[in-house]
Coordinates of C-alpha atoms and ligand atoms in Angstrom, one line a residue:
M432 CA -15.1 13.2 -18.0
K433 CA -14.6 10.7 -14.7
N434 CA -13.0 7.9 -15.2
I435 CA -14.5 4.3 -14.4
Y436 CA -12.5 2.7 -11.9
N437 CA -12.5 5.4 -9.7
L438 CA -16.3 4.3 -8.5
T439 CA -17.6 1.9 -6.6
I440 CA -20.4 0.0 -6.8
K441 CA -22.7 1.4 -4.6
E442 CA -21.9 4.9 -6.6
L443 CA -22.0 3.1 -11.0
E444 CA -25.4 2.0 -8.9
D445 CA -25.9 5.6 -8.0
Y446 CA -25.4 6.5 -11.3
F447 CA -27.7 4.5 -12.9
I448 CA -30.6 4.7 -10.9
E449 CA -29.5 9.1 -11.4
I450 CA -30.8 8.3 -14.9
G451 CA -33.6 6.2 -14.7
E452 CA -31.5 2.7 -15.7
K453 CA -32.0 0.0 -13.1
P454 CA -30.2 -0.4 -10.4
F455 CA -28.0 -3.7 -11.5
R456 CA -26.5 -2.6 -14.6
S457 CA -24.0 -1.2 -11.8
I458 CA -23.4 -5.0 -11.6
Q459 CA -23.0 -5.7 -14.7
I460 CA -20.6 -3.5 -15.8
Y461 CA -18.8 -4.3 -12.9
E462 CA -18.2 -8.0 -14.2
G463 CA -17.6 -6.9 -17.4
L464 CA -14.5 -4.4 -16.2
Y465 CA -13.5 -6.7 -13.7
K466 CA -14.9 -10.3 -14.2
K467 CA -14.0 -10.2 -18.1
R468 CA -11.9 -7.4 -18.5
L469 CA -13.0 -5.6 -20.7
S470 CA -12.1 -1.9 -21.0
S471 CA -14.4 -0.7 -23.9
F472 CA -18.3 -0.6 -23.1
K473 CA -18.5 -1.9 -26.7
D474 CA -17.0 -5.0 -25.9
M475 CA -20.1 -5.4 -23.3
T476 CA -23.0 -7.5 -24.9
N477 CA -25.4 -7.2 -21.4
I478 CA -26.7 -3.7 -22.3
S479 CA -28.2 -1.9 -24.3
K480 CA -26.5 0.1 -27.8
D481 CA -28.4 3.9 -26.5
L482 CA -26.5 2.6 -23.1
K483 CA -22.8 2.0 -24.1
E484 CA -22.8 5.0 -26.2
K485 CA -24.3 7.2 -23.2
L486 CA -21.1 5.6 -20.5
S487 CA -19.0 5.9 -23.6
K488 CA -19.9 9.8 -23.3
T489 CA -19.9 9.5 -19.3
F490 CA -16.9 7.8 -18.9
S491 CA -13.0 7.1 -19.7
T492 CA -11.5 4.2 -18.8
Y493 CA -7.5 3.4 -18.7
K494 CA -5.8 6.1 -18.1
I495 CA -1.9 5.5 -16.8
K496 CA 0.8 3.8 -19.4
L497 CA 3.3 1.4 -18.6
L498 CA 6.7 2.5 -18.8
L499 CA 9.1 0.2 -18.2
K500 CA 9.2 -2.7 -16.6
Q501 CA 12.4 -4.3 -14.2
E502 CA 12.1 -8.7 -14.0
G503 CA 14.0 -10.1 -11.6
K504 CA 14.0 -12.6 -8.6
N505 CA 10.4 -13.2 -7.5
V506 CA 10.0 -9.8 -7.9
N507 CA 8.9 -7.0 -10.7
K508 CA 8.4 -3.6 -10.8
Y509 CA 6.8 -1.2 -13.3
L510 CA 7.0 2.5 -13.3
F511 CA 3.8 4.5 -14.4
E512 CA 3.1 7.6 -16.7
L513 CA 0.0 8.9 -15.2
S514 CA -2.3 11.5 -17.5
D515 CA -0.9 14.9 -16.3
G516 CA 3.2 13.1 -16.6
N517 CA 3.8 11.6 -13.7
K518 CA 5.3 8.9 -12.8
I519 CA 4.9 6.5 -9.9
E520 CA 6.0 2.4 -8.9
S521 CA 3.7 -0.7 -8.2
V522 CA 5.8 -3.8 -7.1
L523 CA 5.3 -7.6 -7.8
M524 CA 6.4 -9.9 -5.4
F525 CA 6.0 -14.1 -5.8
H526 CA 5.6 -15.5 -3.0
N527 CA 5.0 -19.0 -2.0
Y528 CA 2.0 -17.9 -0.4
G529 CA 0.1 -15.5 -3.8
I530 CA 1.1 -13.0 -5.3
S531 CA 1.5 -9.6 -4.0
L532 CA 1.5 -6.3 -4.9
C533 CA 2.7 -2.9 -3.7
V534 CA 0.8 0.3 -4.9
S535 CA 1.8 4.1 -4.4
S536 CA -1.0 6.2 -3.2
Q537 CA 0.6 10.0 -3.8
V538 CA 3.1 11.3 -6.3
G539 CA 6.5 11.6 -4.0
C540 CA 5.7 12.1 -0.5
N541 CA 5.9 14.4 2.5
M542 CA 6.7 12.3 5.6
T543 CA 10.7 13.1 5.2
C544 CA 11.2 9.7 6.7
A545 CA 15.7 10.4 6.7
F546 CA 16.0 6.7 5.2
C547 CA 13.3 7.1 2.3
E548 CA 14.5 7.4 -1.4
S549 CA 10.8 8.6 -1.9
G550 CA 10.4 11.3 0.1
R551 CA 13.3 13.2 -1.8
L552 CA 10.1 14.5 -4.5
K553 CA 7.8 16.6 -2.1
K554 CA 4.3 15.3 -2.5
V555 CA 3.1 16.7 -5.9
R556 CA -0.6 15.1 -6.2
N557 CA -2.7 12.5 -4.3
L558 CA -3.6 9.3 -6.8
E559 CA -7.5 8.8 -7.6
A560 CA -8.6 5.9 -6.6
Y561 CA -8.7 4.5 -10.3
E562 CA -5.0 5.3 -10.1
M563 CA -4.3 2.8 -7.9
V564 CA -6.8 0.5 -9.1
E565 CA -5.1 0.4 -12.9
Q566 CA -2.0 -0.1 -11.1
L567 CA -3.3 -3.1 -10.3
L568 CA -4.8 -4.3 -13.4
I569 CA -2.0 -3.1 -16.2
I570 CA -0.3 -5.8 -13.9
E571 CA -2.6 -8.6 -13.8
E572 CA -3.2 -8.8 -18.1
D573 CA 1.5 -8.3 -18.0
I574 CA 1.3 -11.4 -15.7
K575 CA -1.8 -13.0 -17.1
K576 CA -2.4 -14.3 -13.6
R577 CA -4.5 -13.3 -10.4
I578 CA -2.8 -10.9 -7.8
T579 CA -4.3 -12.4 -4.1
H580 CA -2.5 -9.8 -1.8
V581 CA -2.3 -6.0 -2.2
V582 CA 0.1 -3.9 0.8
V583 CA -0.1 -0.1 -0.1
M584 CA 3.4 0.4 0.2
G585 CA 4.5 2.2 -2.1
I586 CA 5.5 5.7 -2.8
G587 CA 3.4 7.9 -0.2
E588 CA 1.7 8.0 2.7
P589 CA -1.5 6.3 2.7
F590 CA -3.2 8.4 5.6
D591 CA -2.3 11.8 4.4
N592 CA -4.6 10.1 1.1
Y593 CA -6.6 8.1 3.4
D594 CA -10.3 8.5 1.4
N595 CA -9.1 7.8 -2.3
V596 CA -7.2 4.6 -0.7
M597 CA -10.1 3.6 1.2
K598 CA -12.2 4.2 -2.0
F599 CA -9.7 2.0 -4.1
V600 CA -9.6 -1.2 -0.8
K601 CA -13.2 -1.2 -1.1
I602 CA -13.1 -1.3 -5.0
I603 CA -11.0 -3.9 -5.3
N604 CA -12.7 -6.1 -2.4
C605 CA -15.8 -5.9 -4.8
G606 CA -17.0 -9.6 -4.4
K607 CA -18.4 -8.5 -8.1
G608 CA -15.2 -7.1 -9.2
I609 CA -11.7 -7.8 -8.2
D610 CA -12.5 -9.5 -5.5
I611 CA -9.3 -9.5 -3.3
G612 CA -10.8 -10.4 0.8
S613 CA -10.3 -7.3 3.0
R614 CA -7.7 -10.0 5.3
H615 CA -5.1 -9.9 2.3
I616 CA -5.0 -6.2 2.2
T617 CA -3.2 -4.2 4.1
I618 CA -2.1 -0.7 4.6
S619 CA 1.2 1.0 6.1
T620 CA 0.9 3.9 7.5
C621 CA 4.4 6.0 9.4
G622 CA 1.9 6.7 12.3
L623 CA -0.6 9.9 11.3
V624 CA -2.9 8.8 14.9
P625 CA -6.1 10.7 13.9
E626 CA -6.7 9.0 10.6
I627 CA -5.7 5.4 12.9
R628 CA -8.9 6.5 15.0
K629 CA -10.7 6.6 11.9
F630 CA -8.9 3.6 10.2
A631 CA -10.6 1.6 13.3
E632 CA -14.4 3.2 12.8
E633 CA -14.2 1.3 9.5
E634 CA -15.9 -2.2 8.8
G635 CA -14.0 -5.2 7.5
Q636 CA -11.3 -6.6 8.0
V637 CA -8.6 -5.1 5.9
N638 CA -4.9 -5.5 8.1
L639 CA -2.8 -2.0 9.3
A640 CA 0.9 -2.0 9.5
I641 CA 2.9 0.9 11.3
S642 CA 6.2 1.8 10.3
L643 CA 7.8 2.1 13.5
H644 CA 11.6 1.6 13.0
A645 CA 12.9 2.9 16.8
P646 CA 12.2 2.1 20.0
N647 CA 12.2 5.8 21.1
D648 CA 11.3 9.7 20.8
E649 CA 14.5 11.1 19.9
L650 CA 16.1 8.3 17.9
R651 CA 12.3 8.1 16.1
S652 CA 12.6 12.1 15.6
R653 CA 15.5 11.8 14.0
L654 CA 14.5 8.9 11.8
M655 CA 10.5 10.3 11.0
P656 CA 9.8 14.3 11.5
V657 CA 6.3 12.5 11.8
N658 CA 7.2 11.1 15.4
R659 CA 7.4 15.0 16.7
A660 CA 3.6 15.4 16.1
Y661 CA 2.8 12.1 17.3
H662 CA 4.8 10.9 20.2
L663 CA 5.8 6.8 20.7
K664 CA 3.5 7.5 23.6
E665 CA 0.2 8.9 21.5
L666 CA 1.3 6.3 18.5
I667 CA 0.7 3.7 21.0
S668 CA -2.2 4.0 22.3
T669 CA -3.6 4.5 19.6
I670 CA -2.4 1.5 18.2
K671 CA -4.0 -0.1 21.2
E672 CA -7.4 1.2 20.9
Y673 CA -7.4 0.2 17.7
I674 CA -6.7 -3.3 19.0
K675 CA -9.4 -3.0 21.2
K676 CA -11.7 -1.8 19.1
T677 CA -11.6 -4.1 16.3
N678 CA -9.7 -7.5 18.2
R679 CA -7.0 -7.1 14.7
R680 CA -3.3 -7.5 15.4
V681 CA -1.2 -4.7 14.1
T682 CA 2.6 -5.5 12.1
F683 CA 5.5 -3.1 12.9
E684 CA 7.9 -2.8 10.1
Y685 CA 11.5 -2.1 11.6
I686 CA 13.8 -1.3 9.1
M687 CA 18.0 -2.3 10.4
L688 CA 19.4 0.1 9.3
D689 CA 23.4 0.1 10.4
N690 CA 24.4 1.1 14.1
V691 CA 21.4 3.4 13.9
N692 CA 18.4 1.5 15.2
D693 CA 20.4 -1.9 15.9
S694 CA 22.0 -2.5 18.9
E695 CA 21.1 -4.8 21.5
K696 CA 19.9 -1.8 23.6
E697 CA 17.1 -0.9 20.9
A698 CA 16.0 -4.8 20.6
I699 CA 15.6 -4.4 24.6
E700 CA 13.4 -1.3 24.6
L701 CA 12.3 -2.6 21.8
S702 CA 10.4 -5.5 23.4
K703 CA 9.8 -3.0 26.2
L704 CA 7.4 -1.1 24.0
L705 CA 5.5 -3.7 22.6
K706 CA 4.7 -6.0 26.0
G707 CA 1.5 -7.4 25.9
I708 CA 0.8 -5.8 22.2
N709 CA -1.5 -8.1 20.3
C710 CA 1.6 -7.8 16.9
Y711 CA 4.1 -9.3 15.4
V712 CA 7.8 -7.4 14.7
N713 CA 8.7 -7.2 10.9
L714 CA 12.2 -6.2 10.4
I715 CA 14.4 -5.9 7.1
P716 CA 17.1 -5.2 5.7
Y717 CA 17.5 -1.9 4.5
N718 CA 17.6 -1.7 0.9
E719 CA 20.9 0.8 0.3
T720 CA 20.0 3.3 -2.4
E721 CA 23.1 6.1 -4.2
N722 CA 21.2 9.3 -2.7
I723 CA 21.6 8.6 1.2
G724 CA 23.7 7.2 3.4
F725 CA 22.6 4.7 5.4
K726 CA 24.0 1.7 5.4
R727 CA 21.7 -2.2 6.0
T728 CA 22.9 -3.9 9.2
K729 CA 24.7 -6.7 8.9
E730 CA 22.7 -10.1 8.6
W731 CA 24.3 -11.7 12.6
K732 CA 23.3 -8.3 13.9
I733 CA 19.9 -8.7 12.1
L734 CA 19.5 -12.7 14.2
K735 CA 20.9 -11.3 17.1
F736 CA 17.8 -9.0 17.1
Y737 CA 16.1 -10.7 16.6
D738 CA 16.4 -13.5 18.9
I739 CA 16.7 -10.5 21.8
L740 CA 12.9 -10.0 20.7
K741 CA 11.9 -13.6 20.5
S742 CA 13.7 -14.0 23.7
N743 CA 11.2 -11.6 25.5
K744 CA 8.4 -13.3 23.8
I745 CA 7.2 -10.6 21.4
S746 CA 6.5 -12.2 18.1
V747 CA 8.6 -11.3 15.1
T748 CA 10.2 -12.9 11.8
I749 CA 12.7 -10.9 9.5
R750 CA 11.4 -10.1 5.8
K751 CA 12.3 -11.9 2.6
E752 CA 14.2 -10.0 0.5
F753 CA 12.9 -9.3 -3.0
G754 CA 13.4 -5.8 -4.4
G755 CA 17.6 -5.4 -4.2
S756 CA 18.0 -6.8 -7.3
V757 CA 15.7 -4.4 -9.4
D758 CA 16.4 -0.9 -7.7
A759 CA 12.6 -1.9 -5.3
A760 CA 13.4 0.4 -2.5
C761 CA 11.0 2.8 -2.7
G762 CA 11.4 5.1 -5.0
Q763 CA 14.3 4.1 -6.8
L764 CA 13.0 3.4 -9.8
R765 CA 11.5 6.2 -10.2
A766 CA 14.6 8.5 -9.3
K767 CA 16.4 6.5 -11.9
A768 CA 13.9 7.2 -14.7
E769 CA 14.5 11.3 -13.7
Ligands
SAH858 N1 4.5 5.5 4.2 C1 3.9 4.2 4.7 C2 3.9 2.9 3.3 C3 5.5 3.8 2.3 S1 7.0 3.7 2.6 C4 4.8 3.9 5.7 O1 5.4 4.2 6.1 O2 4.7 2.8 5.9 C5 6.8 1.3 3.3 C6 7.7 1.0 3.9 O3 9.3 0.8 3.3 C7 7.7 2.0 5.1 O4 8.4 0.9 6.3 C8 9.3 2.0 5.1 O5 10.0 3.0 6.2 C9 10.7 1.4 4.2 N2 11.2 1.8 3.2 C10 11.6 2.5 2.8 N3 12.5 3.1 2.3 C11 13.4 1.8 2.3 C12 14.3 1.3 2.4 N4 15.4 1.8 1.4 N5 14.8 0.0 2.7 C13 13.5 -1.0 3.1 N6 12.6 -0.2 3.5 C14 12.3 0.9 3.4

Protein backbone atom coordinates (compact mmCIF):
# COMPACT_ATOMS: atom_id res chain seq x y z
CA MET A 1 0.00 0.00 0.00
CA LYS A 2 1.22 3.48 -0.83
CA ASN A 3 1.67 5.99 1.95
CA ILE A 4 -0.46 9.09 1.52
CA TYR A 5 2.33 11.34 2.87
CA ASN A 6 4.43 10.29 -0.10
CA LEU A 7 2.27 12.15 -2.60
CA THR A 8 2.68 15.69 -3.85
CA ILE A 9 -0.58 17.53 -4.37
CA LYS A 10 -0.11 17.12 -8.11
CA GLU A 11 0.28 13.36 -7.80
CA LEU A 12 -2.82 13.21 -5.65
CA GLU A 13 -4.71 15.25 -8.21
CA ASP A 14 -3.58 12.86 -10.97
CA TYR A 15 -4.81 9.96 -8.87
CA PHE A 16 -8.27 11.52 -8.49
CA ILE A 17 -8.50 12.25 -12.20
CA GLU A 18 -7.48 8.67 -12.91
CA ILE A 19 -10.29 7.25 -10.75
CA GLY A 20 -12.84 9.64 -12.24
CA GLU A 21 -13.06 11.98 -9.25
CA LYS A 22 -12.91 15.75 -9.22
CA PRO A 23 -9.31 17.04 -9.18
CA PHE A 24 -10.06 19.44 -6.30
CA ARG A 25 -10.39 16.44 -3.98
CA SER A 26 -6.60 16.64 -3.74
CA ILE A 27 -6.94 20.02 -2.03
CA GLN A 28 -9.54 18.64 0.38
CA ILE A 29 -7.31 15.73 1.29
CA TYR A 30 -4.24 17.93 1.67
CA GLU A 31 -6.15 20.27 3.95
CA GLY A 32 -7.48 17.36 5.95
CA LEU A 33 -4.02 15.81 6.38
CA TYR A 34 -1.91 18.89 6.85
CA LYS A 35 -4.13 21.76 8.00
CA LYS A 36 -6.52 19.80 10.24
CA ARG A 37 -3.98 17.07 10.89
CA LEU A 38 -6.45 14.24 10.48
CA SER A 39 -4.60 10.96 10.22
CA SER A 40 -7.58 8.92 9.14
CA PHE A 41 -9.71 9.40 6.03
CA LYS A 42 -12.72 8.45 8.16
CA ASP A 43 -12.47 11.76 10.00
CA MET A 44 -12.62 13.85 6.85
CA THR A 45 -16.14 15.19 6.73
CA ASN A 46 -16.10 16.69 3.27
CA ILE A 47 -15.77 13.48 1.27
CA SER A 48 -18.26 10.71 0.64
CA LYS A 49 -18.32 7.42 2.51
CA ASP A 50 -17.44 5.54 -0.66
CA LEU A 51 -14.44 7.66 -1.36
CA LYS A 52 -13.25 7.37 2.25
CA GLU A 53 -13.36 3.61 1.94
CA LYS A 54 -11.54 3.65 -1.34
CA LEU A 55 -8.82 5.90 0.04
CA SER A 56 -8.42 3.74 3.17
CA LYS A 57 -7.94 0.70 0.96
CA THR A 58 -5.47 2.46 -1.32
CA PHE A 59 -3.32 4.52 1.04
CA SER A 60 -1.77 4.03 4.44
CA THR A 61 -1.10 6.94 6.82
CA TYR A 62 1.32 6.92 9.77
CA LYS A 63 4.13 4.44 9.41
CA ILE A 64 7.05 5.64 11.49
CA LYS A 65 7.09 5.36 15.25
CA LEU A 66 8.51 7.67 17.90
CA LEU A 67 10.79 5.58 20.10
CA LEU A 68 12.62 8.04 22.27
CA LYS A 69 12.75 11.74 23.02
CA GLN A 70 15.49 13.62 24.85
CA GLU A 71 14.96 17.18 25.98
CA GLY A 72 17.80 19.64 26.48
CA LYS A 73 18.09 23.37 26.70
CA ASN A 74 16.41 24.75 23.56
CA VAL A 75 16.75 21.41 21.81
CA ASN A 76 14.84 18.16 21.56
CA LYS A 77 16.16 15.03 20.03
CA TYR A 78 13.91 12.32 18.61
CA LEU A 79 14.62 8.72 17.72
CA PHE A 80 12.20 7.04 15.31
CA GLU A 81 11.70 3.49 14.20
CA LEU A 82 10.78 2.93 10.55
CA SER A 83 8.35 0.24 9.50
CA ASP A 84 11.23 -2.10 8.60
CA GLY A 85 12.86 -1.66 12.03
CA ASN A 86 15.57 0.78 10.97
CA LYS A 87 16.16 3.77 13.22
CA ILE A 88 16.65 7.42 12.38
CA GLU A 89 17.01 10.68 14.30
CA SER A 90 15.71 14.22 14.08
CA VAL A 91 16.77 17.26 16.06
CA LEU A 92 14.50 20.16 16.93
CA MET A 93 15.99 23.53 17.82
CA PHE A 94 14.23 26.47 19.45
CA HIS A 95 15.77 29.71 18.14
CA ASN A 96 14.76 33.28 18.79
CA TYR A 97 13.62 33.52 15.15
CA GLY A 98 11.56 30.31 15.17
CA ILE A 99 11.69 26.55 15.53
CA SER A 100 13.85 24.57 13.16
CA LEU A 101 13.83 20.88 12.48
CA CYS A 102 16.84 18.93 11.28
CA VAL A 103 15.61 15.84 9.40
CA SER A 104 17.48 12.72 8.38
CA SER A 105 17.41 11.70 4.73
CA GLN A 106 18.93 8.19 4.82
CA VAL A 107 19.44 5.24 7.14
CA GLY A 108 23.22 5.45 7.56
CA CYS A 109 25.42 7.29 5.10
CA ASN A 110 28.01 6.31 2.48
CA MET A 111 30.11 9.44 2.56
CA THR A 112 32.42 8.19 5.38
CA CYS A 113 33.56 11.61 6.60
CA ALA A 114 36.26 10.91 9.17
CA PHE A 115 34.73 13.00 11.96
CA CYS A 116 31.10 11.97 11.56
CA GLU A 117 29.24 9.45 13.69
CA SER A 118 26.51 8.83 11.09
CA GLY A 119 29.01 7.53 8.58
CA ARG A 120 30.06 4.73 10.89
CA LEU A 121 26.85 3.04 9.81
CA LYS A 122 26.99 2.44 6.06
CA LYS A 123 23.95 3.44 4.12
CA VAL A 124 21.23 0.85 4.55
CA ARG A 125 18.69 2.63 2.39
CA ASN A 126 17.27 5.97 1.32
CA LEU A 127 14.33 7.42 3.20
CA GLU A 128 11.10 7.79 1.29
CA ALA A 129 9.59 11.27 1.19
CA TYR A 130 6.79 10.21 3.57
CA GLU A 131 9.34 9.13 6.18
CA MET A 132 10.75 12.67 6.18
CA VAL A 133 7.26 14.25 6.20
CA GLU A 134 6.24 12.08 9.15
CA GLN A 135 9.30 13.16 11.18
CA LEU A 136 7.90 16.69 10.94
CA LEU A 137 4.26 15.80 11.61
CA ILE A 138 4.99 13.67 14.66
CA ILE A 139 7.28 16.30 16.18
CA GLU A 140 4.76 19.11 15.62
CA GLU A 141 2.18 16.92 17.31
CA ASP A 142 4.59 16.44 20.20
CA ILE A 143 5.39 20.13 20.76
CA LYS A 144 1.92 21.41 19.82
CA LYS A 145 3.57 24.18 17.82
CA ARG A 146 4.44 24.83 14.21
CA ILE A 147 7.93 24.27 12.91
CA THR A 148 9.08 27.33 10.97
CA HIS A 149 12.34 26.12 9.40
CA VAL A 150 13.53 22.79 8.04
CA VAL A 151 17.13 21.79 7.41
CA VAL A 152 17.98 18.51 5.69
CA MET A 153 21.13 18.08 7.74
CA GLY A 154 20.49 14.99 9.83
CA ILE A 155 21.78 11.51 9.08
CA GLY A 156 22.51 10.84 5.43
CA GLU A 157 23.61 12.70 2.33
CA PRO A 158 20.48 14.35 0.87
CA PHE A 159 21.91 14.61 -2.64
CA ASP A 160 22.56 10.86 -2.58
CA ASN A 161 18.75 10.60 -2.25
CA TYR A 162 17.97 13.48 -4.56
CA ASP A 163 14.50 12.65 -5.88
CA ASN A 164 12.96 11.74 -2.54
CA VAL A 165 14.43 14.79 -0.84
CA MET A 166 13.11 17.10 -3.57
CA LYS A 167 9.73 15.46 -3.27
CA PHE A 168 9.79 15.98 0.51
CA VAL A 169 10.58 19.65 -0.08
CA LYS A 170 7.69 19.97 -2.51
CA ILE A 171 5.27 18.39 -0.04
CA ILE A 172 6.20 20.52 2.98
CA ASN A 173 6.35 23.67 0.84
CA CYS A 174 2.83 23.26 -0.59
CA GLY A 175 0.56 26.15 0.43
CA LYS A 176 -2.47 23.88 0.76
CA GLY A 177 -0.57 21.77 3.25
CA ILE A 178 2.28 22.29 5.72
CA ASP A 179 3.29 25.47 3.90
CA ILE A 180 6.89 25.98 4.99
CA GLY A 181 8.35 28.72 2.80
CA SER A 182 11.14 27.60 0.49
CA ARG A 183 13.43 30.30 1.92
CA HIS A 184 13.00 28.56 5.25
CA ILE A 185 14.21 25.23 3.89
CA THR A 186 17.92 24.36 3.63
CA ILE A 187 19.59 21.33 2.11
CA SER A 188 23.11 20.54 3.24
CA THR A 189 25.46 18.51 1.07
CA CYS A 190 29.03 17.26 1.40
CA GLY A 191 29.51 18.43 -2.18
CA LEU A 192 28.07 16.08 -4.80
CA VAL A 193 28.78 18.12 -7.92
CA PRO A 194 26.28 16.58 -10.40
CA GLU A 195 23.40 17.08 -7.95
CA ILE A 196 24.45 20.65 -7.15
CA ARG A 197 24.19 21.32 -10.91
CA LYS A 198 20.77 19.71 -10.98
CA PHE A 199 19.67 21.65 -7.93
CA ALA A 200 20.59 24.90 -9.69
CA GLU A 201 17.86 24.13 -12.23
CA GLU A 202 15.11 23.61 -9.66
CA GLU A 203 12.35 26.13 -9.15
CA GLY A 204 11.88 27.79 -5.78
CA GLN A 205 14.20 29.43 -3.35
CA VAL A 206 15.43 26.53 -1.25
CA ASN A 207 18.78 27.28 0.42
CA LEU A 208 21.95 25.34 -0.25
CA ALA A 209 24.59 24.65 2.38
CA ILE A 210 27.92 23.02 1.61
CA SER A 211 29.93 21.10 4.20
CA LEU A 212 33.40 22.35 3.38
CA HIS A 213 35.48 21.73 6.51
CA ALA A 214 38.85 22.25 4.81
CA PRO A 215 40.39 24.86 2.49
CA ASN A 216 42.66 22.59 0.45
CA ASP A 217 42.41 19.23 -1.32
CA GLU A 218 45.04 17.45 0.72
CA LEU A 219 43.23 18.04 4.01
CA ARG A 220 39.71 17.84 2.63
CA SER A 221 40.36 14.49 0.98
CA ARG A 222 41.63 13.18 4.28
CA LEU A 223 38.54 14.34 6.18
CA MET A 224 35.95 13.81 3.45
CA PRO A 225 36.58 11.05 0.91
CA VAL A 226 33.99 12.64 -1.41
CA ASN A 227 36.66 15.24 -2.15
CA ARG A 228 38.64 12.59 -4.02
CA ALA A 229 35.79 12.38 -6.52
CA TYR A 230 35.10 16.11 -6.71
CA HIS A 231 38.12 18.27 -5.99
CA LEU A 232 37.76 21.73 -4.52
CA LYS A 233 38.39 23.44 -7.84
CA GLU A 234 35.46 21.64 -9.43
CA LEU A 235 33.27 22.06 -6.35
CA ILE A 236 33.93 25.78 -6.06
CA SER A 237 33.41 26.44 -9.76
CA THR A 238 30.12 24.50 -9.63
CA ILE A 239 29.02 26.61 -6.67
CA LYS A 240 29.92 29.78 -8.56
CA GLU A 241 27.76 28.60 -11.47
CA TYR A 242 24.95 27.81 -9.04
CA ILE A 243 25.10 31.31 -7.58
CA LYS A 244 25.21 32.89 -11.02
CA LYS A 245 22.15 30.94 -12.10
CA THR A 246 20.05 31.29 -8.95
CA ASN A 247 21.34 34.55 -7.55
CA ARG A 248 21.22 32.93 -4.13
CA ARG A 249 23.71 33.08 -1.33
CA VAL A 250 25.38 29.83 -0.30
CA THR A 251 26.35 28.77 3.21
CA PHE A 252 29.63 27.01 3.85
CA GLU A 253 29.77 24.92 6.98
CA TYR A 254 33.15 24.53 8.59
CA ILE A 255 33.49 22.32 11.68
CA MET A 256 36.31 23.37 13.94
CA LEU A 257 38.54 20.37 14.67
CA ASP A 258 41.33 20.94 17.16
CA ASN A 259 44.75 21.12 15.46
CA VAL A 260 43.35 19.71 12.24
CA ASN A 261 41.76 22.52 10.23
CA ASP A 262 41.75 25.45 12.64
CA SER A 263 45.12 27.22 12.28
CA GLU A 264 45.84 30.71 11.04
CA LYS A 265 47.18 29.24 7.82
CA GLU A 266 43.87 27.50 7.12
CA ALA A 267 41.89 30.64 7.94
CA ILE A 268 43.89 32.60 5.38
CA GLU A 269 43.60 29.80 2.83
CA LEU A 270 39.85 29.66 3.36
CA SER A 271 39.55 33.42 2.94
CA LYS A 272 41.35 33.19 -0.40
CA LEU A 273 39.29 30.24 -1.57
CA LEU A 274 35.99 32.02 -0.90
CA LYS A 275 37.02 35.51 -1.94
CA GLY A 276 34.35 37.21 -4.05
CA ILE A 277 31.79 34.40 -3.63
CA ASN A 278 28.31 35.41 -2.44
CA CYS A 279 28.37 33.24 0.66
CA TYR A 280 28.70 33.10 4.35
CA VAL A 281 30.69 30.75 6.50
CA ASN A 282 29.22 29.04 9.53
CA LEU A 283 31.91 27.94 11.96
CA ILE A 284 30.67 24.93 13.90
CA PRO A 285 32.23 23.89 17.21
CA TYR A 286 32.78 20.14 16.77
CA ASN A 287 30.57 17.88 18.86
CA GLU A 288 32.93 15.32 20.29
CA THR A 289 31.79 11.72 20.21
CA GLU A 290 33.06 8.73 22.17
CA ASN A 291 33.86 6.68 19.12
CA ILE A 292 35.96 9.14 17.15
CA GLY A 293 39.26 10.75 18.17
CA PHE A 294 38.77 14.33 16.97
CA LYS A 295 38.60 17.12 19.55
CA ARG A 296 36.84 20.45 19.47
CA THR A 297 38.84 23.61 18.83
CA LYS A 298 39.25 25.82 21.91
CA GLU A 299 37.00 28.84 21.97
CA TRP A 300 39.78 31.44 21.73
CA LYS A 301 41.06 29.73 18.62
CA ILE A 302 37.62 29.68 17.02
CA LEU A 303 37.39 33.41 17.70
CA LYS A 304 40.79 33.99 16.13
CA PHE A 305 39.78 32.00 13.04
CA TYR A 306 36.61 34.08 12.91
CA ASP A 307 38.57 37.33 13.11
CA ILE A 308 40.84 36.35 10.25
CA LEU A 309 37.88 35.59 7.99
CA LYS A 310 36.19 38.84 9.05
CA SER A 311 39.27 40.91 8.35
CA ASN A 312 39.35 39.35 4.88
CA LYS A 313 35.76 40.48 4.33
CA ILE A 314 34.20 37.03 4.48
CA SER A 315 30.76 36.97 6.15
CA VAL A 316 31.06 34.56 9.02
CA THR A 317 29.10 33.39 12.04
CA ILE A 318 29.82 30.96 14.84
CA ARG A 319 27.08 28.41 15.31
CA LYS A 320 25.28 28.61 18.58
CA GLU A 321 25.60 25.30 20.27
CA PHE A 322 22.62 23.11 20.68
CA GLY A 323 23.17 19.43 20.56
CA GLY A 324 25.80 18.75 23.17
CA SER A 325 23.53 18.08 26.11
CA VAL A 326 21.39 15.59 24.19
CA ASP A 327 23.82 13.61 22.01
CA ALA A 328 22.68 15.62 19.03
CA ALA A 329 25.82 15.31 17.00
CA CYS A 330 24.72 13.43 13.92
CA GLY A 331 24.13 9.81 14.61
CA GLN A 332 24.94 9.86 18.31
CA LEU A 333 21.54 8.99 19.64
CA ARG A 334 21.13 6.11 17.26
CA ALA A 335 24.63 4.85 18.04
CA LYS A 336 23.79 4.91 21.73
CA ALA A 337 20.47 3.16 21.27
CA GLU A 338 22.00 0.27 19.29
N1 LIG B 1 25.59 14.87 4.39
C1 LIG B 1 25.20 16.24 4.53
C2 LIG B 1 24.20 16.48 5.64
C3 LIG B 1 24.34 15.74 6.94
S1 LIG B 1 25.72 16.16 7.99
C4 LIG B 1 26.39 17.12 4.67
O1 LIG B 1 27.50 16.61 4.69
O2 LIG B 1 26.24 18.33 4.71
C5 LIG B 1 25.28 17.72 8.65
C6 LIG B 1 26.47 18.56 9.10
O3 LIG B 1 26.96 18.12 10.38
C7 LIG B 1 27.65 18.48 8.16
O4 LIG B 1 28.21 19.74 7.97
C8 LIG B 1 28.58 17.55 8.91
O5 LIG B 1 29.87 17.69 8.45
C9 LIG B 1 28.38 18.01 10.33
N2 LIG B 1 28.83 17.11 11.38
C10 LIG B 1 29.00 15.77 11.35
N3 LIG B 1 29.43 15.31 12.54
C11 LIG B 1 29.55 16.38 13.34
C12 LIG B 1 29.97 16.57 14.69
N4 LIG B 1 30.33 15.55 15.46
N5 LIG B 1 29.94 17.82 15.19
C13 LIG B 1 29.57 18.87 14.44
N6 LIG B 1 29.17 18.77 13.16
C14 LIG B 1 29.16 17.54 12.62
